[in-house]
XYZ file of C-alpha atoms in Angstrom:
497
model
C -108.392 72.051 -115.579
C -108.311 72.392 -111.655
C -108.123 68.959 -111.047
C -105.231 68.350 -113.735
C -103.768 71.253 -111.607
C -104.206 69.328 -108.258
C -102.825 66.163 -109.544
C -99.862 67.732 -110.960
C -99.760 69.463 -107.602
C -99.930 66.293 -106.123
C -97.545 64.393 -108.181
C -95.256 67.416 -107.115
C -95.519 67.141 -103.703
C -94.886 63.593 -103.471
C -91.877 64.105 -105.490
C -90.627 66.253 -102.988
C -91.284 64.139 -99.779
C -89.557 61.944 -101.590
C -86.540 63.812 -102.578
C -86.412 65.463 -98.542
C -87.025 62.133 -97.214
C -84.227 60.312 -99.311
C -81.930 63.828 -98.324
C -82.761 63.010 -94.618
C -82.010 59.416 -95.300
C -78.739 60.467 -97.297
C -77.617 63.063 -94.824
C -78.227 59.982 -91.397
C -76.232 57.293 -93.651
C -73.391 60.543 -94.066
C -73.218 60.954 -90.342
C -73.458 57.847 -89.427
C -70.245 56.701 -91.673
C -68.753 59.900 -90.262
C -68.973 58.914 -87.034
C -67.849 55.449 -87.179
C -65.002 56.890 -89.167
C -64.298 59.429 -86.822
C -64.373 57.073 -84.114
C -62.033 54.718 -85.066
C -59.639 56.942 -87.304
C -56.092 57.164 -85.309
C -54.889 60.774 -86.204
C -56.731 63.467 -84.678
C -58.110 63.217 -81.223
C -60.958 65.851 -80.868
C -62.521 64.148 -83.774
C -61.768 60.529 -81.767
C -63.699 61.537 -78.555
C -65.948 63.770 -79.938
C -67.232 62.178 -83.560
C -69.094 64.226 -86.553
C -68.803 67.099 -84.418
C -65.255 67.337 -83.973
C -64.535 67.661 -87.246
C -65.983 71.692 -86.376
C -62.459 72.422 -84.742
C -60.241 71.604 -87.779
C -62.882 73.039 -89.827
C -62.569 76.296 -87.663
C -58.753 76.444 -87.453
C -58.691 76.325 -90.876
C -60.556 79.288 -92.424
C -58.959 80.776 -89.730
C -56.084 81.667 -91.578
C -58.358 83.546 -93.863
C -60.376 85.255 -91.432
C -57.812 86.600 -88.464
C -57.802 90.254 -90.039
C -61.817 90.007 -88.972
C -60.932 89.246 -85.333
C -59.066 91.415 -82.021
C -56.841 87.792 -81.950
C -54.467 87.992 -84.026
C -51.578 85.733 -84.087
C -49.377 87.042 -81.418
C -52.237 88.275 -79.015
C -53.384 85.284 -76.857
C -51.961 83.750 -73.921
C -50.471 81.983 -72.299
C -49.140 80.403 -75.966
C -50.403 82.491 -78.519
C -51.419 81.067 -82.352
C -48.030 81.388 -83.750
C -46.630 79.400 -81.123
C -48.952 76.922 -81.012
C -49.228 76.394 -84.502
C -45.292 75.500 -84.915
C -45.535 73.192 -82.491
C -48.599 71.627 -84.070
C -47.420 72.074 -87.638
C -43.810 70.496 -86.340
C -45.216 67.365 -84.315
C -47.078 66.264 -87.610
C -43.785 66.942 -89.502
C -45.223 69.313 -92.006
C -43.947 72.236 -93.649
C -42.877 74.887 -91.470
C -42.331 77.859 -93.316
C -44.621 80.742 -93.129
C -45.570 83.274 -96.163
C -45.906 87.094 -96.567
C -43.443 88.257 -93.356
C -43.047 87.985 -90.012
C -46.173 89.002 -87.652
C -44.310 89.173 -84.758
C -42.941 92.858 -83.119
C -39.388 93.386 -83.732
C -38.685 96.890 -81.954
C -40.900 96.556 -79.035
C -38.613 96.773 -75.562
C -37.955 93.165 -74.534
C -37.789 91.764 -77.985
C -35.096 89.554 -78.733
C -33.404 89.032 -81.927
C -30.348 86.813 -82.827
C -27.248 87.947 -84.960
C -26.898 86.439 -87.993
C -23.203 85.627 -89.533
C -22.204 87.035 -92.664
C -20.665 83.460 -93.386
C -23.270 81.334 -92.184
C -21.642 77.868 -91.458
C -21.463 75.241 -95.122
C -23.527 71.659 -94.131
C -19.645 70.552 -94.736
C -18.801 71.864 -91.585
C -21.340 71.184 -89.597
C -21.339 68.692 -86.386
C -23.328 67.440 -83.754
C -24.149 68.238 -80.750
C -21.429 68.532 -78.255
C -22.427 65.715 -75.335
C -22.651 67.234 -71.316
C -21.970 64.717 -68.477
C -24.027 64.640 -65.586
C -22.243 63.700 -62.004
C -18.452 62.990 -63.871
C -16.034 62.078 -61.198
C -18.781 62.265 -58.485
C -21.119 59.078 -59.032
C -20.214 55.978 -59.995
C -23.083 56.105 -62.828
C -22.829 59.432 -64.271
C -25.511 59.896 -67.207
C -23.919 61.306 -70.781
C -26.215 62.652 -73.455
C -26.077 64.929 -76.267
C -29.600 66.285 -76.166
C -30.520 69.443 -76.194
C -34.627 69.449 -75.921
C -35.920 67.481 -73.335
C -39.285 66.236 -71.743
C -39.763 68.501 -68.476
C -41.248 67.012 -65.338
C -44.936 65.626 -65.610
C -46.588 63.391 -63.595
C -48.625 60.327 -64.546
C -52.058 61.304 -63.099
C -51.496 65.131 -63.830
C -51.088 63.103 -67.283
C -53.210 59.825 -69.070
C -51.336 56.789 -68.862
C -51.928 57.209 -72.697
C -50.004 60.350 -72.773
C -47.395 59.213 -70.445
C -46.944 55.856 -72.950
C -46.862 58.137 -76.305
C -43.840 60.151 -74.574
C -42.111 57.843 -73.753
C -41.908 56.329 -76.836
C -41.769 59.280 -78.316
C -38.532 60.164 -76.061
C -37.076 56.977 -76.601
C -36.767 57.270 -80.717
C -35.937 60.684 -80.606
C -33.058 59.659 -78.193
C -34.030 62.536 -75.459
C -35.075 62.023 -71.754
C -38.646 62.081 -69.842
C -39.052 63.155 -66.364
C -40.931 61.551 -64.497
C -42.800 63.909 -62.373
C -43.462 63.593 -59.034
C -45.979 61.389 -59.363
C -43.775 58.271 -59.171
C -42.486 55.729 -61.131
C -45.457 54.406 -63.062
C -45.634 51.157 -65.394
C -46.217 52.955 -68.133
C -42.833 54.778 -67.894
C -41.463 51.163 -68.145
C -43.227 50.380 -71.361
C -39.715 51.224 -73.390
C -37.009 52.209 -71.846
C -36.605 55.942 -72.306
C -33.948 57.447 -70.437
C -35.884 58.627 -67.466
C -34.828 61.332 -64.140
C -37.060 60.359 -61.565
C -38.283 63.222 -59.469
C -38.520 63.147 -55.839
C -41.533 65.369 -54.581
C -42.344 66.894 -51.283
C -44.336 64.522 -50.714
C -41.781 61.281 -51.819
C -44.617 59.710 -53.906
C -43.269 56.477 -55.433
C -40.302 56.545 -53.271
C -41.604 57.181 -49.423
C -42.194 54.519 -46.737
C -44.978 53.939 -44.590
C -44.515 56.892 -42.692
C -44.419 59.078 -45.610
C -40.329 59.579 -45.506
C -37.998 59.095 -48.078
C -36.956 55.128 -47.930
C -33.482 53.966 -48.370
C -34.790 50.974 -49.651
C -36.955 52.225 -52.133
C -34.275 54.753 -53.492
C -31.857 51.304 -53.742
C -34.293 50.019 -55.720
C -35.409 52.633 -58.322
C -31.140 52.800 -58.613
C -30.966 49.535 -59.862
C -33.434 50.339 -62.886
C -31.250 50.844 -65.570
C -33.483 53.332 -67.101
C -34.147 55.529 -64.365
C -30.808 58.075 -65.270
C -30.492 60.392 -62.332
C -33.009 61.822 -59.594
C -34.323 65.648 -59.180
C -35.042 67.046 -55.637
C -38.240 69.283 -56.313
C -38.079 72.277 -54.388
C -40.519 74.367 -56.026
C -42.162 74.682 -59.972
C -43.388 77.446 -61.820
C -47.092 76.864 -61.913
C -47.407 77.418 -58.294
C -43.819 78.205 -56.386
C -44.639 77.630 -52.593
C -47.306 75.287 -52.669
C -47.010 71.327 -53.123
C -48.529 69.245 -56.026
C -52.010 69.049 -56.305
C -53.891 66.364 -57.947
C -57.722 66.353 -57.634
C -59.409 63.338 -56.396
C -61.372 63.264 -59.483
C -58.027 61.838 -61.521
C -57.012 59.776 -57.883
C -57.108 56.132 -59.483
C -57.237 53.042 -57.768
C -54.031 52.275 -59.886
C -52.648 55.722 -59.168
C -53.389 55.778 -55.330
C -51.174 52.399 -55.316
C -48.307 54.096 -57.287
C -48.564 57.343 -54.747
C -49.389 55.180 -51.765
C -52.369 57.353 -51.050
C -56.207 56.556 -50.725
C -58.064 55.972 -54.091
C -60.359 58.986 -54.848
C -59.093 61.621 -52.148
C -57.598 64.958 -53.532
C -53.460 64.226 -53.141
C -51.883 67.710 -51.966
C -48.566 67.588 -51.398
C -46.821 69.672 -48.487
C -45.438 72.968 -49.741
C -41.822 71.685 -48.736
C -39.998 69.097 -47.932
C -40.590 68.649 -44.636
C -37.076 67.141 -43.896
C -35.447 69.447 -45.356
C -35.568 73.144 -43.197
C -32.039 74.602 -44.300
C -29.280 75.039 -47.214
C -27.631 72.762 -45.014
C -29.670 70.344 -44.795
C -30.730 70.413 -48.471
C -27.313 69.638 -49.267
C -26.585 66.317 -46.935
C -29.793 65.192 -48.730
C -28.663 65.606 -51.966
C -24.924 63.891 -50.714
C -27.298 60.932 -49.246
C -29.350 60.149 -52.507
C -26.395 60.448 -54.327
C -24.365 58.242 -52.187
C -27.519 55.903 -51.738
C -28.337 55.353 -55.740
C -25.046 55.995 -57.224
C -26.770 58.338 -59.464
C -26.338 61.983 -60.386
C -28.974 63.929 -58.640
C -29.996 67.482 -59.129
C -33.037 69.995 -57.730
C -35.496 71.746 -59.326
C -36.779 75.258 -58.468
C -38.551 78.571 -59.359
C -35.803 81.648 -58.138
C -37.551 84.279 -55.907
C -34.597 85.171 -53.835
C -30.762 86.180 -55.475
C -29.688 86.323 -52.076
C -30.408 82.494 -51.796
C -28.064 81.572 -54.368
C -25.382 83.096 -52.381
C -26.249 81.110 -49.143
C -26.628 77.529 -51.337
C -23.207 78.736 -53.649
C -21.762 79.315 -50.133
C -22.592 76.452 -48.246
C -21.517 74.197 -51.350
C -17.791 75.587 -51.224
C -17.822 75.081 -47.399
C -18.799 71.854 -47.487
C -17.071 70.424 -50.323
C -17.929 69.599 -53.841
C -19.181 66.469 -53.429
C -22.220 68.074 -51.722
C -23.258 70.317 -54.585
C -26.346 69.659 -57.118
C -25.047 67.633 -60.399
C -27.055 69.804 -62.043
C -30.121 72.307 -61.434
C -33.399 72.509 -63.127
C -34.399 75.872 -63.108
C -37.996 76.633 -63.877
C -39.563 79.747 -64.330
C -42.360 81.540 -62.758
C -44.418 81.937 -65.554
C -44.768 77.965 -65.920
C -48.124 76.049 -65.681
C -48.978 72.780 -66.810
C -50.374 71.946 -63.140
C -53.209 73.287 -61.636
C -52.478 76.452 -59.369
C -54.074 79.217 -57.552
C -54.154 81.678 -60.023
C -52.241 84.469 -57.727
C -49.557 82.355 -57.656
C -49.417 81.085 -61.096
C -49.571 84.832 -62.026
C -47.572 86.722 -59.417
C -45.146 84.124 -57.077
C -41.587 83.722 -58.812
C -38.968 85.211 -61.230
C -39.780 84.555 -64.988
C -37.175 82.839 -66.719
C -36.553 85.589 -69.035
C -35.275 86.964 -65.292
C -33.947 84.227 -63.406
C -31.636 82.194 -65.761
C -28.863 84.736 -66.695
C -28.591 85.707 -62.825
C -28.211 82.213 -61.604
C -25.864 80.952 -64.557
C -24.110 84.662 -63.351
C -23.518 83.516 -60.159
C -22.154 79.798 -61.196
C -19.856 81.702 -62.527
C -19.171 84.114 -59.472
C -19.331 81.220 -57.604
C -16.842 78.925 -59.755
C -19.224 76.330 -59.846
C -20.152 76.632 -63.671
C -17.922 73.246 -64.362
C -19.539 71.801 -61.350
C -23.315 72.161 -61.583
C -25.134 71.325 -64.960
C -27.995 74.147 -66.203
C -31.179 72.846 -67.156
C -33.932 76.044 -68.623
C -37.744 75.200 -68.005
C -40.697 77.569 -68.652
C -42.492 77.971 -71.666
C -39.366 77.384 -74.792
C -41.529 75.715 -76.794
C -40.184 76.908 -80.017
C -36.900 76.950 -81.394
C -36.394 80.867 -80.889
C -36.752 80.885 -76.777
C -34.460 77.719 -76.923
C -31.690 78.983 -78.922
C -32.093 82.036 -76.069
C -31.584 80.150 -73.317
C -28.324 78.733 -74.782
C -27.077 82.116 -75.692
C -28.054 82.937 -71.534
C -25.795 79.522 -70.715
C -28.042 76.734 -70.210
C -26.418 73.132 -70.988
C -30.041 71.358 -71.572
C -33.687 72.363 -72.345
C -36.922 71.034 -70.332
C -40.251 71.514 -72.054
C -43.397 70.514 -71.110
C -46.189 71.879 -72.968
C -44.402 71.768 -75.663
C -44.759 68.216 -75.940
C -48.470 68.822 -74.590
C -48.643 70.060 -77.720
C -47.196 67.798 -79.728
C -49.752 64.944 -78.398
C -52.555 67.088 -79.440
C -53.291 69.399 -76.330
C -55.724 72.507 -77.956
C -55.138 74.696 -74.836
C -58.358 73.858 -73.716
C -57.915 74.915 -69.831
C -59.183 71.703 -68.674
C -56.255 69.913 -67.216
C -57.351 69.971 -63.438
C -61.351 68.717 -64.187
C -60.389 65.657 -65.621
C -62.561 66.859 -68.839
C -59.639 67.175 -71.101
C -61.395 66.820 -74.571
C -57.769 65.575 -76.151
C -57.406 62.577 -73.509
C -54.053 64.314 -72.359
C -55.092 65.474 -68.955
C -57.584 63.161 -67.703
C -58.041 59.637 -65.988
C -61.702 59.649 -68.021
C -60.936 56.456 -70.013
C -63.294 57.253 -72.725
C -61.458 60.560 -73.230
C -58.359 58.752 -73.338
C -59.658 56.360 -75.544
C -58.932 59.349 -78.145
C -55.411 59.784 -77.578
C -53.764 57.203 -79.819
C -50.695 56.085 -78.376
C -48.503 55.110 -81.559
C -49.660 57.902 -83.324
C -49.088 60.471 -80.768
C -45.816 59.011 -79.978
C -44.546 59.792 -83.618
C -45.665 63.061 -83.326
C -43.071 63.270 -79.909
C -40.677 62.603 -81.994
C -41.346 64.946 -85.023
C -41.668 67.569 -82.626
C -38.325 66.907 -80.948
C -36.624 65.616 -84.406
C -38.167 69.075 -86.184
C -37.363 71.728 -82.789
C -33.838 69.977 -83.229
C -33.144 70.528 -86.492
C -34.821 74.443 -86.480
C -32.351 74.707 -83.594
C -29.272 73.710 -85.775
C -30.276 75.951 -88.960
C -30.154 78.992 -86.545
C -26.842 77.930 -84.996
C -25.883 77.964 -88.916
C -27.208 80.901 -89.397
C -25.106 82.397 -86.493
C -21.811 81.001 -88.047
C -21.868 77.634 -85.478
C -21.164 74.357 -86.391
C -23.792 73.158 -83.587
C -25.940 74.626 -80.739
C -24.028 74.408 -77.521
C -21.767 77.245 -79.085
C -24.039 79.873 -78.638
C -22.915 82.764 -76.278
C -24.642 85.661 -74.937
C -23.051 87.987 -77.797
C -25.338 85.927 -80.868
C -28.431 87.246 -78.934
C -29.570 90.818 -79.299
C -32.776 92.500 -76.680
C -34.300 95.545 -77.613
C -33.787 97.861 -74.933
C -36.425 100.674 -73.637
C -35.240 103.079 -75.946
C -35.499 101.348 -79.008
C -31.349 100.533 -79.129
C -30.511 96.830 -79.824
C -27.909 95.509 -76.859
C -26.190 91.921 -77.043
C -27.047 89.954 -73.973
C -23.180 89.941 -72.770
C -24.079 93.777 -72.530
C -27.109 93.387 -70.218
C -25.613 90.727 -68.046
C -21.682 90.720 -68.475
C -20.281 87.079 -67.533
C -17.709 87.343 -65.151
């Protein structure tokens, strides 16, 4: 009886190695098909660079949804872009369904929120139209630049960004008929890959367009003119990330190919000076802008992060002194609270006027000023989703910058990695095998469905406000809870003169 029992025992046990060992054998064969589907699969980029175990993020962000009530996180809590943001922009770049069930998590009565004002005949899709176009530089260059876009790729440099990204965007930019900036990183050949409407952006330190002696060249500003993509060119004064301090791109991401496009040694951190250093004055800021302009043909405009009203008054000043031919075609105004480059963190958290701040007081004193025909608006800092855009039109901006946005949009997971040149989504690195995940067709669709989608979201709450299209908001559609609870238009807070 005891040795029937120890054969059956037996028999049992081998059945068993057998069954683990063909489970093993079952479960290798899984992950290895896994990961040389993950590996060469196109759509998702974590999964790309990171095979088999990728697949743990989209698992995670999925039972997410059914799990937040368990967690302090909610949807609104994080920062800087919290999960509801984030997730439009996802959910719009892969051009899936929007809409969002059981009400609104976001605060409605809290001081600061902002709320639009909804018509009680909303506009018929009879009557609506498209955008109204703006003109850049009319009757001042010979080239002026006309669009009628409204969203916009904000300044980003190739090196800050992969040339993969940089490629996607632009390809992105170029079906959804918007413009790129270029950074000021230079004019890089991937930029030139399709020909995007591009504003090239002239740093402090005059990478792509400086001589040997690290000044602006003549020469090289004749020939970026003669590119018939490059549209118009942006003085940068200061950005949001880090307002009084010059680029800063670790020598980590310092390419051989990217020294050659900054003129710079290969592998040496490239810090840019915290100003132009030909440039001390309003004065002098002016006859620079009346010299590129003169030099290219081209509009040009500057870009800065407003710390100082009084300064508008001195620049506002000057420019009605001098004459009108010395003002800014347009500004780019960005605001304090911006960040895709790498900063100091005190002044990426304390140096600079938010947006929120800054834009109705300088489109206040345009106005003042009489230069609101003049001088072209351009909002930057953080309008990512439909909502903060539509806010900044009510304030009086012409044209939207965005930059994370369309981080976003090429699969960026807010991953705080974009200065170690360890971004996991091959977005902010020079790491070829990183950027080996970021598929540049695919991604570039996904620029486009994020612009086509924040476009159209756009439009249905112009509808929704009684406007046949977007650049016919005014301050009086948008409403701001005020400290004590009351709901005041934004023509009540800042009254245009």
């Amino acid at each position: 009886m005891m040795e029937k029992m120890h054969e059956i025992a037996s028999i049992a046990s081998d059945i068993f190695l057998v069954l683990f060992g063909s489970a093993i054998l079952l479960a290798l064969i899984t992950i290895i098909v896994l990961y040389i589907y993950d590996r060469n699969q196109n759509k998702h980029t974590v999964m790309r660079n990171f095979p088999v175990i990728g697949r743990l993020r989209y698992r995670f962000e999925h039972i997410g949804e059914f799990f937040r009530q368990y967690f302090f996180a909610m949807d609104r809590e994080e920062l800087p872009f919290n999960r509801a943001q984030r997730s439009w922009a996802y959910r719009a770049a892969k051009n899936v369904e929007t809409t969002v069930a059981f009400g609104s998590t976001r605060s409605m009565l809290s001081p600061g929120d902002m709320l639009f004002s909804n018509s009680t005949f909303p506009t018929l899709p009879e009557q609506y139209q498209e955008n109204h176009t703006i003109c850049f530089g009319e009757h001042y260059v010979k080239t002026p630049y006309t669009t009628n876009s409204i969203i916009n790729i904000s300044a980003m440099s190739y090196g800050a960004l992969s040339k993969n990204a940089i490629e996607a965007l632009c390809l992105g930019a170029k079906k959804a008929g918007i413009w790129m900036n270029t950074g000021e990183g230079g004019l890089s050949p991937f930029h030139q890959k399709t020909d995007c409407d591009l504003i090239f952006q002239i740093g402090t330190a005059k990478y792509g367009v400086r001589d040997e002696n690290g000044q602006l060249s003549e020469k090289r500003l004749i020939e970026l003119s003669e590119i018939q993509q490059v549209k118009m060119f942006e003085l940068k004064l200061s950005q949001g990330a880090k307002p009084g301090k010059g680029g800063m791109l670790p020598a980590a991401k310092v390419s051989a190919e990217i020294a050659k496009i900054r003129h710079i040694p290969i592998h040496t951190d490239s810090i840019s000076p915290n100003r132009h250093t030909d440039i001390a004055n309003t004065d002098e800021l002016l006859e620079k802008i009346h010299f590129i302009r003169k030099t290219t043909n081209k509009p040009v405009g500057i870009k800065f992060v407003l710390g100082d009203k009084k300064w508008l008054d001195d620049l506002f000043e000057t420019i009605n002194q001098k004459g009108l031919d010395y003002a800014p075609d347009f500004i780019t105004l960005d605001g304090g609270d911006g960040g895709t480059g790498a900063a100091p963190q005190p002044l990426m958290d304390y140096m600079g006027l938010p947006l929120d701040v800054s834009l109705p007081i300088l489109i206040d004193q345009l106005i003042t000023y009489r230069l609101r025909d003049r001088i072209k608006v351009i909002a930057s800092g953080k309008l990512i989703n439909p909502s903060k855009v539509v806010w900044a039109l009510c304030v009086g901006a012409d044209a939207i910058n965005t930059a994370r946005g369309f981080m976003f949009s090429l699969g960026c997971i807010q991953a705080m990695q974009c200065h170690k040149n360890t971004c996991p989504t091959g977005i902010t690195t020079s790491d070829e095998k990183l950027q080996r995940g970021l598929v540049v067709e695919d991604k570039a669709e996904r620029v486009y469905s994020y612009a086509k989608n924040m476009n159209k979201e756009i439009n249905m709450m112009a509808h929704s406000c009684g406007l046949t299209q977007p650049r016919e908001f005014r301050r009086a559609h948008c409403v701001i809870i005020d400290s004590n609870g009351k709901a005041k238009n934004l023509d009540e807070l800042y009254s245009m003169k």
